[in-house]
Amino acid sequence: MNKLKEYESIINAQKEHISRYESRLKAERNRIEEVLKHERNQLRQELASKDAVIEEKTKRILILENQSRTDSSVTIAGTSVDQLLNDAKYEDQSLKIRELKKRLDDERNLNEQLELQLGNLKTQFLLNMPDRMGGSKKRADQMNAAATEQPLEAGPNSAVNLKESLQDLQKEMMNLKKQYAIAVADEKQRVRLAEESSKRLREIHEERVANFESRIRELSEMVGKYDRLKEQDKEHILQLKNTIASLQTQRSEQDSSTPCENLDRESIEDGYITRQRPNDHPTGLAPGENDQTKCDLNISADAGTAEADVDTQNELEKYKRRYEQTMSENQRLKKELLLNQECIAQLKQKIDIQKQSTAQLESELQQKLTEQQMALKNETSKHAEVLSAMQASFERQIGHLQDSLQKQRERSLAVMDEKDEEIKTLRTSLEILSLSAASGRQQEPSTEAPNDVQGDGNRWNAHTDTSSMMISSFASMDEEHQHLLHYAQEIAPMASRKRSGSGTKRPKEKVVHIYELLCRGEDPKRQSAQFWEEFFLLQPNMDMLESELLKLSSEQYPAAKRNILELFTECINILSSGNAKRIHNALQTIGVFIHVLFRKQTIGGAAGTGGDFNNGSGQSITSTPASFITVSDIEEDMRELLKQLYDILASNIASDRPKDLCMKILLIIATGIDNVNENRLIEFIIGQNMFEAFKHILSDSTLRNQHGHDVVTLLTLLVNYRKHEGSNPYVVELSLLADEFALNGAHMRHRKLASEKISKPQPLATTLLDLLVEFIVSHLLKKFPIELYLLCIGIIHRIIIYQKRCRVRLAYHWKELWTAMISLLKFLIYQEQNLMKKCNIFELALQVINIFNLFITYGDTFLATTNSYDELYYELNREEKVFCELHAMVLRYASMQDCEYKEDAIRLLNALSNILAIIKHFQMKIKEWLASQSLSTPTEQQILEQIQKNYDLTLKLQDSLDQYERYSERPKHVQFFANLVKQVMIDTRKTVYYLLKESNKSAVIECMTGTGVAERPSPSDATEIAIIHTTS
């Protein structure tokens, strides 16, 4: 029983101790909250006082400005009155004084501008203002007194004094300006110091608040621990009460089993053994008998109490033994628990090691996958290159075969012409012989000879070798016909010589012969007055024309210059005719002429440096640009040519207006020289302004499919012509273009998008973001294009800043953008060793982190829904390993002394603070929730719910998140665009002239086979062509 009472006293003492400790904790907590409130009030009062001081200073500055203006106006009024009095006396000096007044007014205007610009920082001027104004007033009074005391005759001396006084005033104004500047600088310094001190106070306050919050968290944790201890103590107290109650019940049972009928119930319950009172003894007994019964009861009670004491002692021993057993059992269980905890810790370490190894294996697997993808891309690119090379070789072989076929057909045509001539000559000889045979038939009665002659004539028509047979059949003629036989014998060997020699050397084409005549300087109209109309019916040979023009030397050129210029002029004149074949041939000739003109210029320019050149046919070219045609020679012709080309391109008739050749000629003009700014022929395109024709082509679906690529290429070159020197009409027209068909007619995609993304129209910004996300994901190569990535991330940054400033909530799937940027960060972390040797990866990572900070800080201004915010925080917590590894990498480089990019690393470290705080906050909350719910793998929806419930987080405000460097082509990107335009011009020049020559060859083949789609010549044209052949 005593032990039970001791247990109860110990428990009560513990309760009192816990209650006292709780009261202390509450008092400490209240004290800390009061201190925090007091400090916050002090900081608010300090900020309010500073704001009041700033407002007072601004008011004082405004008052000083007004006083200075009123004082200056008073002094100006006094001086102006004096000057007017002097002007009335001295008319000659008035002009000078007015000029000086104008200068003073100008100085005052400048002074007022300076005062307006620095009006909020002039408190120092208040101290020096009265002395300066008094001195200036004294000087003005002295000057006025001196001016009035001087006699009227001293006109020149007064003018000199006025000049000196004005100079003094100017010096005073300069001094005032200097003092203003000094006062403004001092006030700026003070304001800067005040801002720094306020910033420091704000930082100190934030640190104190953070410390107090941490202290409150610690105290709350301690209170929670003590609450748990209190609950445990309550449980122990209940257990002790239960044990005490069980002991009491056992004791009462034992007492009830003993023969003590005369004991009171209350004495049993109280634990005391008392006898009955004397007045309670049974009635009817004598006093002696009562005494006897008392003695018996005492003896029996003593025996019962002794037995009860023995039993309780035995039971207490049993409880002691049980207590010792339970204590030993507890010790054994504690040891087992410690062993189990050690095993669990070892297993956790092994699990962490396994996780690290799996993460490393995953990274290696990802790296191998990227390498295999890169290798696959390289193989596909090599395969594509091989295919393109094979295709090009096949095309070259086909071109060679076509050339050989054309040559073979030309040879066959030449042979057929020779055969026709031989047949004509033989027919004339046959007619002569037939006349002689008719005279012979009149003398001879038989008719065998005419039949033989007719048979021989038929054989002549069948084959040209029958002339010898005819000679043998007419061997029996008279002597008067021997001269005819001699003529036939002479014709036969000549025809055989012609046939044997026709296979070795083929004759020249008619058009090539005309080219040679023109280059020799001969007059082409000497053959026919309609020479040019007949000439343009012939299919031009572009290779031969180019070769003949390039072969001209400086000695040959003066004789050929007139014919070449006339050829160019006639080509332009033919364009206004209605004949499609003549227009087609003229345009091909113009293309060759302009191409040769540029080649002569480039070859001549390179020949001046000592280079030797070849025209492709083995013949050396040594002409200089001064010996060939210049721009001034063809200036009028070029204007007319551009006008004709504009008419053709703007016309709606497609059959007789070859728009393709016109575009090819314009591209030849635009790409003639590698440097677009040195091409003088482009000035004619700029002056003609063919933008309306280009817009007409782009607006029409059929024309756009045929010529849209050429139009866009030409516009690209034209807008880059001297774009930094003056206004370009094509740039102006493009900026004002509002034709939807011309702008959006050609649908272009980087790749096919999913159908759900394009089920409805979307803004241009979303399409641009899709393209940029695709670029980020698909260009993570070992040869990392960091410049392109900086431009890509910069574009995304500008789009988001525009959304934030204009408060435009773009309906976009931002999760793909966040995933792509996290993948980029992961790539930078894993490829750190390779990339740090080549480029500054911290600059790129800083731009990516700033975009995340923009979403975190200002996402509520441009994100479409609140779920987007939840998804952002979910992605940050899901990829928390990437940000932690990035933080570790940046921390390592920021602590290095010899790191080249240390400043960028420090900026990136500061930018990561909010993201790391978010990850730490939500990871703790999620782990606590998982422990309370006994979960190990939660779902995405469960994590999102926990994020929505735990937004109680204070973040640091990042500065300059919506600031970016404005784009300017000069001076960083000028060389890049110049090289880009140069490469475009070189590639376009090669392909355009090649296509022009291929079209010429196809036209030649079509004319020879008669299966072309071009318009065939009319009967009159055919007769003219026949006349040209016969005259040759």
Short mmCIF file of C-alpha atoms in Angstrom, two decimals, residues 114 144 162 172 222 228 248 260 301 307 357 382 483 496 502 608 619 704 771 777 781 850 924 952 985 1001:
data_model
loop_
_atom_site.label_atom_id
_atom_site.label_comp_id
_atom_site.label_asym_id
_atom_site.label_seq_id
_atom_site.Cartn_x
_atom_site.Cartn_y
_atom_site.Cartn_z
CA LEU A 114 18.41 71.27 -66.19
CA ASN A 144 22.67 100.02 -62.91
CA LEU A 162 27.51 95.93 -70.89
CA GLU A 172 27.80 83.41 -62.65
CA MET A 222 8.73 20.71 -28.25
CA ARG A 228 2.83 13.09 -26.35
CA GLN A 248 -7.91 -3.75 -3.48
CA CYS A 260 -14.99 -11.76 10.80
CA ALA A 301 -9.08 -10.83 14.80
CA GLU A 307 -2.77 -14.46 8.07
CA SER A 357 23.46 2.39 -59.08
CA LYS A 382 25.22 9.62 -94.83
CA HIS A 483 29.02 14.64 -172.59
CA SER A 496 30.49 8.57 -152.79
CA SER A 502 29.79 12.74 -143.73
CA GLY A 608 43.41 41.35 -112.31
CA GLN A 619 39.89 27.69 -124.22
CA ARG A 704 2.12 29.79 -106.23
CA LEU A 771 8.35 24.36 -83.01
CA VAL A 777 14.06 17.98 -77.60
CA LEU A 781 23.68 16.35 -79.55
CA ASN A 850 14.61 32.47 -65.13
CA MET A 924 8.40 17.40 -46.54
CA ASP A 952 1.63 28.23 -47.37
CA MET A 985 23.01 33.33 -103.77
CA LYS A 1001 17.79 21.12 -124.00
#
